[in-house]
mmCIF file of C-alpha atoms in Angstrom:
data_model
loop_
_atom_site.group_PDB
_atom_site.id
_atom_site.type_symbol
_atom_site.label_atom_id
_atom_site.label_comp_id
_atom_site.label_asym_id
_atom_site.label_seq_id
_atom_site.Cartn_x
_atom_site.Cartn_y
_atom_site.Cartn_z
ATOM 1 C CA UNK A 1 -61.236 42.759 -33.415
ATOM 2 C CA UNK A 2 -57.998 41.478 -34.937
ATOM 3 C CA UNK A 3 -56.031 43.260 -32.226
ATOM 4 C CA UNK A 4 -57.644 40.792 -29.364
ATOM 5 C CA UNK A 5 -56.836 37.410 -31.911
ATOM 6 C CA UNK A 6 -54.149 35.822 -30.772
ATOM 7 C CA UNK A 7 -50.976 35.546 -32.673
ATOM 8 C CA UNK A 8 -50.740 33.029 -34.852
ATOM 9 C CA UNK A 9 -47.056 33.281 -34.694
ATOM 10 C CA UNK A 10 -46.629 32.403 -31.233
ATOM 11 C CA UNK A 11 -45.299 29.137 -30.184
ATOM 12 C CA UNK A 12 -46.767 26.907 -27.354
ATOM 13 C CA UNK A 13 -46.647 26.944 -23.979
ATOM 14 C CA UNK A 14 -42.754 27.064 -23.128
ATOM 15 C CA UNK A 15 -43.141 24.824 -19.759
ATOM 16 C CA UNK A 16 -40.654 22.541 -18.932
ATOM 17 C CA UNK A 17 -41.938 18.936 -19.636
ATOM 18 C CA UNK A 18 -41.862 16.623 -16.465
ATOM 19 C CA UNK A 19 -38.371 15.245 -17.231
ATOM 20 C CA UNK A 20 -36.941 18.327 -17.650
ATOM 21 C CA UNK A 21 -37.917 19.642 -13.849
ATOM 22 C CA UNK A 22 -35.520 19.745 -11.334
ATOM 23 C CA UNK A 23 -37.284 18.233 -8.794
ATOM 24 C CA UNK A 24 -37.645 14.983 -11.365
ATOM 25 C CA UNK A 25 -33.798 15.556 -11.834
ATOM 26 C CA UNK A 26 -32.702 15.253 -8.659
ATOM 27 C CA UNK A 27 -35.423 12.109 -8.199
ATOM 28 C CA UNK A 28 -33.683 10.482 -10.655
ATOM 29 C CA UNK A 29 -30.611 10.847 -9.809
ATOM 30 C CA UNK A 30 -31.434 9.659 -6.568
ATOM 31 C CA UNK A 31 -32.505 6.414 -8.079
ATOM 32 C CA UNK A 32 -29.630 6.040 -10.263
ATOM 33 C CA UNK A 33 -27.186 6.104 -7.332
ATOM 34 C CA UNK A 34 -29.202 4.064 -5.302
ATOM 35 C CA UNK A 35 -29.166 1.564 -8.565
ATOM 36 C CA UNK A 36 -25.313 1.836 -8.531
ATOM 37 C CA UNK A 37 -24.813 1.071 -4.608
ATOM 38 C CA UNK A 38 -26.624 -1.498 -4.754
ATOM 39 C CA UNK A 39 -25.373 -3.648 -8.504
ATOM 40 C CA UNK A 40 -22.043 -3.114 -6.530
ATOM 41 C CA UNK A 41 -23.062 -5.289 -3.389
ATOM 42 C CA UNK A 42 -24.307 -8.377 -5.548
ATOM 43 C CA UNK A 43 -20.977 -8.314 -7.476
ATOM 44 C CA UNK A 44 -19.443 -8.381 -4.363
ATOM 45 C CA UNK A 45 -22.055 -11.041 -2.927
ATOM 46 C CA UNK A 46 -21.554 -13.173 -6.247
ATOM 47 C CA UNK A 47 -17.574 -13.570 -5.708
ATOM 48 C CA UNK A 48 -17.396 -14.037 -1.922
ATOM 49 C CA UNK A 49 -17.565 -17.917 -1.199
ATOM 50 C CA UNK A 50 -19.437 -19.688 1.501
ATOM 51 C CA UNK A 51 -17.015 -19.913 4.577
ATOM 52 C CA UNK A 52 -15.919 -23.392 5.810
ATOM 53 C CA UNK A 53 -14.927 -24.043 8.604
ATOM 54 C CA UNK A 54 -12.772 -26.824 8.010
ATOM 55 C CA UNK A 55 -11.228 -25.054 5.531
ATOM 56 C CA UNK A 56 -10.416 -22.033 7.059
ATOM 57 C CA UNK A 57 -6.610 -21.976 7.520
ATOM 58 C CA UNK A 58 -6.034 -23.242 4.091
ATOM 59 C CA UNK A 59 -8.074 -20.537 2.693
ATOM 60 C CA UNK A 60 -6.324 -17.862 4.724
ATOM 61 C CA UNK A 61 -2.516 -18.832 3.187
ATOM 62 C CA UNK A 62 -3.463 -19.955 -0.760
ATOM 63 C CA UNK A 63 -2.948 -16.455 -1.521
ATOM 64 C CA UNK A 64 0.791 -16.311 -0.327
ATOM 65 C CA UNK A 65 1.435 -19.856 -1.062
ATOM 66 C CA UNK A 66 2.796 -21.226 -4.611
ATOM 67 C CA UNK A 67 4.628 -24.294 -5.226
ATOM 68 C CA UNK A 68 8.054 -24.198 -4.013
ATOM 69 C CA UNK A 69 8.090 -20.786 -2.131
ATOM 70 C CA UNK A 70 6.211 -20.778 1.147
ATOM 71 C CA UNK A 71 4.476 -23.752 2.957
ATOM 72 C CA UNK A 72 1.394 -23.952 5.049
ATOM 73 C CA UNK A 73 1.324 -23.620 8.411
ATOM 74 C CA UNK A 74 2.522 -26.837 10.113
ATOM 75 C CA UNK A 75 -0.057 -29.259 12.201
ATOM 76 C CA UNK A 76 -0.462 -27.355 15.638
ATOM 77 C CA UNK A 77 0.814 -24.424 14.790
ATOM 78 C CA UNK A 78 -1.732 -21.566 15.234
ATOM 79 C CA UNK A 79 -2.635 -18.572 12.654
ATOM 80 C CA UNK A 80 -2.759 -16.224 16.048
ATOM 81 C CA UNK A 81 -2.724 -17.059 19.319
ATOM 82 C CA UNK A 82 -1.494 -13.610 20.440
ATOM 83 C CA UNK A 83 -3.252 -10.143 20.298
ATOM 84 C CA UNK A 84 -2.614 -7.846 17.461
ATOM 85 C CA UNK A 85 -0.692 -5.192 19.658
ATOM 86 C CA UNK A 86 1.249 -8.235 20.517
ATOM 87 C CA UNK A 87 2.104 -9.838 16.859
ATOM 88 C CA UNK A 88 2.388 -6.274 15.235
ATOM 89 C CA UNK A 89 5.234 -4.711 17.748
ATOM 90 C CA UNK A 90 6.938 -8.572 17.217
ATOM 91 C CA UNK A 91 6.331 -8.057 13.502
ATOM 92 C CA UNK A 92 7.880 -4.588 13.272
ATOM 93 C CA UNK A 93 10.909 -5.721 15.508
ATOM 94 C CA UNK A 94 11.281 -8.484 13.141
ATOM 95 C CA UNK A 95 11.026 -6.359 9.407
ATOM 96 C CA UNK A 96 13.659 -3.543 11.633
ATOM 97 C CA UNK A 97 16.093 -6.669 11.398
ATOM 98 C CA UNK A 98 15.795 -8.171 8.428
ATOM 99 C CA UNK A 99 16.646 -4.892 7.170
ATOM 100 C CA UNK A 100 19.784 -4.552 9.322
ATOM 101 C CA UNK A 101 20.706 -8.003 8.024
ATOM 102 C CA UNK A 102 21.032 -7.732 4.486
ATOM 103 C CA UNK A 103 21.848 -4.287 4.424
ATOM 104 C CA UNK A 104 25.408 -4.031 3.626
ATOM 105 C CA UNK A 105 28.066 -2.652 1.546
ATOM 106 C CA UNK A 106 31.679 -4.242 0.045
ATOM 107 C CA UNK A 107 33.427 -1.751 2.667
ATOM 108 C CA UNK A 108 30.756 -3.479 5.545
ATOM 109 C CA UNK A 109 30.827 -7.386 4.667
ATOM 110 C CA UNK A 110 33.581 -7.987 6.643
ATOM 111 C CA UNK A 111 32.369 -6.895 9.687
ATOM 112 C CA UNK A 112 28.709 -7.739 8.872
ATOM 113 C CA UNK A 113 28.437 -11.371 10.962
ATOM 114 C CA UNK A 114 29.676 -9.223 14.404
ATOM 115 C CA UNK A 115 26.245 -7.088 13.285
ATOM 116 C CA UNK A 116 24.169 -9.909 12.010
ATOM 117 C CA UNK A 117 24.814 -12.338 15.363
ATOM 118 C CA UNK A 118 23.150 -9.509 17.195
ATOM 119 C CA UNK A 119 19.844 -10.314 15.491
ATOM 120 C CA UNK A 120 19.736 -13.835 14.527
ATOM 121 C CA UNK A 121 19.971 -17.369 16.412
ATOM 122 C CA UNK A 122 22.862 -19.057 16.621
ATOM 123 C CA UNK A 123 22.062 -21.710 14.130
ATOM 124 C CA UNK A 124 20.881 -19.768 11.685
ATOM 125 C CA UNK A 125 23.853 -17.879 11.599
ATOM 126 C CA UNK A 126 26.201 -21.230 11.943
ATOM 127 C CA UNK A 127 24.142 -23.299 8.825
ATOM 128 C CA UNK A 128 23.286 -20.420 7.074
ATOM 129 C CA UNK A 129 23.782 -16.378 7.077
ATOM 130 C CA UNK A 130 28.004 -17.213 7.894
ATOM 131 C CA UNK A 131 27.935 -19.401 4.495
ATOM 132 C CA UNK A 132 25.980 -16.727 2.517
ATOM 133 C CA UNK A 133 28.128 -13.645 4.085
ATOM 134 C CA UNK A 134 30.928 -15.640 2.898
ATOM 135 C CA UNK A 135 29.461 -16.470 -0.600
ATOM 136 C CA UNK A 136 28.850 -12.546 -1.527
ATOM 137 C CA UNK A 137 31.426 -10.784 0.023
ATOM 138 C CA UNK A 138 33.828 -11.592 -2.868
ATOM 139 C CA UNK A 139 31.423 -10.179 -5.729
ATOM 140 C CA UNK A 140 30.442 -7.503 -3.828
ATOM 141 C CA UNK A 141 34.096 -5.621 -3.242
ATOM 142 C CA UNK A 142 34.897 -6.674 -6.785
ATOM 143 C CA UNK A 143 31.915 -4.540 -8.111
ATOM 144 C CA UNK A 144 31.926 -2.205 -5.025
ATOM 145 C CA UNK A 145 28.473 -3.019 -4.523
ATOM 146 C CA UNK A 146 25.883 -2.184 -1.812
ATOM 147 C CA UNK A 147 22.464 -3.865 -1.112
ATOM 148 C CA UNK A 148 19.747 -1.420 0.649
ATOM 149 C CA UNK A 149 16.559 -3.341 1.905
ATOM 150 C CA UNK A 150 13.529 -1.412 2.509
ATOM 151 C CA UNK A 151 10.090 -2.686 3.629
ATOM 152 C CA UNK A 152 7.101 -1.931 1.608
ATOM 153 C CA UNK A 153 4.601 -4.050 3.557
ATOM 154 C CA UNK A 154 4.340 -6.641 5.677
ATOM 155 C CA UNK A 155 1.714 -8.772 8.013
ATOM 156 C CA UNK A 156 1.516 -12.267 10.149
ATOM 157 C CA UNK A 157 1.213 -15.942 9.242
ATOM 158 C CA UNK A 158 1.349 -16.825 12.660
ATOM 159 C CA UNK A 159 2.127 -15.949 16.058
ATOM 160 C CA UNK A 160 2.342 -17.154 19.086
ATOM 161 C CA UNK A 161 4.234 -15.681 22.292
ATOM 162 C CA UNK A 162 7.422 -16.988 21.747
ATOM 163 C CA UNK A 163 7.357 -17.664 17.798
ATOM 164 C CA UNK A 164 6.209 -14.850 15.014
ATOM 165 C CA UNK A 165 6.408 -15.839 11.631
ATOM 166 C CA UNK A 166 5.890 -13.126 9.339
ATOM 167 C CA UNK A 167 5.530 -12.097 5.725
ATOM 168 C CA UNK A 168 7.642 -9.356 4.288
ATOM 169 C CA UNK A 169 7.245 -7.384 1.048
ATOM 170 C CA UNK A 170 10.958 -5.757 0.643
ATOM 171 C CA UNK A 171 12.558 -3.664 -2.380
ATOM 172 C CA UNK A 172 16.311 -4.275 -2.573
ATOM 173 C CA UNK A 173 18.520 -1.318 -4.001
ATOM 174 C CA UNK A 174 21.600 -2.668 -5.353
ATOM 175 C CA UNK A 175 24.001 -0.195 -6.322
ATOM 176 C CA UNK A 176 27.116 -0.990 -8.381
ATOM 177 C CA UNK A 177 30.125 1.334 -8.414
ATOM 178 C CA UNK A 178 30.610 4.617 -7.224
ATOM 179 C CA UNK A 179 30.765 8.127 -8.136
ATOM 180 C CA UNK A 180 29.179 8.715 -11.957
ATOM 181 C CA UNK A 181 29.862 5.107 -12.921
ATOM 182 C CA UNK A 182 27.230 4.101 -9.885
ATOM 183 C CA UNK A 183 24.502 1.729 -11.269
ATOM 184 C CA UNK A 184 21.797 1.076 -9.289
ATOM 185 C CA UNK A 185 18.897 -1.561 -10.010
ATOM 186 C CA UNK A 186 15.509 -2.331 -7.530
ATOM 187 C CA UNK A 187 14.399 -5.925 -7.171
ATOM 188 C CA UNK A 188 11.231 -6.390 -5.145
ATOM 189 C CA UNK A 189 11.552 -9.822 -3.018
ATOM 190 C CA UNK A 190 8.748 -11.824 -0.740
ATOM 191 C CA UNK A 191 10.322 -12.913 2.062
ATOM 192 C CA UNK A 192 8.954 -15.696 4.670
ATOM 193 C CA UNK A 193 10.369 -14.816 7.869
ATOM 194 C CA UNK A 194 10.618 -16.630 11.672
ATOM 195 C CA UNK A 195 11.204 -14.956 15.092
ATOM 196 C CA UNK A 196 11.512 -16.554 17.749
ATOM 197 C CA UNK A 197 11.502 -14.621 21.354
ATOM 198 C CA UNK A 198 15.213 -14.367 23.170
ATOM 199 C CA UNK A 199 14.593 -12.223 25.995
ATOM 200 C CA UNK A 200 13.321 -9.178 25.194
ATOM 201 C CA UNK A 201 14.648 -9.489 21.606
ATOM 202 C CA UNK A 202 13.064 -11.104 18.396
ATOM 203 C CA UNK A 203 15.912 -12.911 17.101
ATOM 204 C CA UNK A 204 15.766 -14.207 12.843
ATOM 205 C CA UNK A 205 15.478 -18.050 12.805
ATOM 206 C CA UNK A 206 14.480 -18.488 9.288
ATOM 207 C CA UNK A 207 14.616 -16.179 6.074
ATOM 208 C CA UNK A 208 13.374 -17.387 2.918
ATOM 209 C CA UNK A 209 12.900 -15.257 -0.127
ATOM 210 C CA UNK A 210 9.998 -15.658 -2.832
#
């Protein structure tokens, strides 16, 4: 009966071959990301270096440390011998007043030392902030200039109870003129910074820019 023949017209079987499944799919997929996770932990593995003890402080500063900028850690003195609740509220205290220090405007600089002695020891404002006040106050009222720090980051080189010495990413706005003929220009700065404990205060020792 040519009615009961099949037709010969009539493509094959339309079943989804085993790749195209969903189940397989979602298998694979599987695998893939399990591939991924785990190519990413040798790269990892192959750049980390075997620790050395001996080694250990030099590896932590190298890098923050480039020739002529910032120095290692002197013999005896401790990465952190304080707890971080400790070294961050020091840190913190000690970024507030850097910021307060070189801060200033050409209607301020005059009165900026009275500010500055508030926050600093008394030789580093003798042998160095007074000589540096002095140096810029000129160029700044002849431009009307102001300087505007800011922190953008910051962390600890070492710390001890007494003595925080801290690392300081800062922008500096410096503005030029007033009204429409302002000009204003950002310069980020690295800045080495020492604390040292007067009281209840973190007074600036040492400020070094990078």
């Amino acid at each position: 009966d040519a009615a009961a023949e099949p037709d010969a017209a009539e493509p094959a079987s339309s079943a989804p071959g085993i790749l195209q499944r969903p189940r397989t799919t979602r298998i694979l997929a599987v695998l893939v990301g399990v591939a991924a996770v785990v190519l990413g932990i040798l790269v990892v593995l192959q750049f980390q270096d075997e620790p050395d003890p001996g080694r250990a402080d030099v590896a932590m500063w190298t890098p923050v440390t480039r020739a002529g900028e910032f120095t290692l850690p002197k013999e005896g003195e401790l990465p952190v011998a304080t707890t971080p609740l400790e070294w961050t509220a020091a840190v913190d205290e000690i970024a507030h007043n850097v910021t307060k220090i070189l801060s200033f405007n050409y209607e301020t600089i005059d009165t900026h030392e009275e500010l500055a002695a508030e926050l600093v020891t008394e030789d580093f404002l003798v042998n160095d902030l007074r000589q540096t006040i002095a140096e810029t106050a000129p160029k700044l009222k002849e431009n009307e200039a102001e300087y505007v720090v800011t922190v953008a980051g910051q962390s600890v080189i070492s710390a001890t109870p007494t003595r925080v010495r801290a690392l300081l990413f800062v922008n500096q706005l410096v503005t030029k003129g007033t009204g429409k003929n302002a000009v204003s220009d950002n310069y980020p700065l690295r800045l080495d910074v020492v604390g040292e404990k007067d009281g209840d205060t973190w007074r600036i020792s040492s400020l070094q820019a990078g």
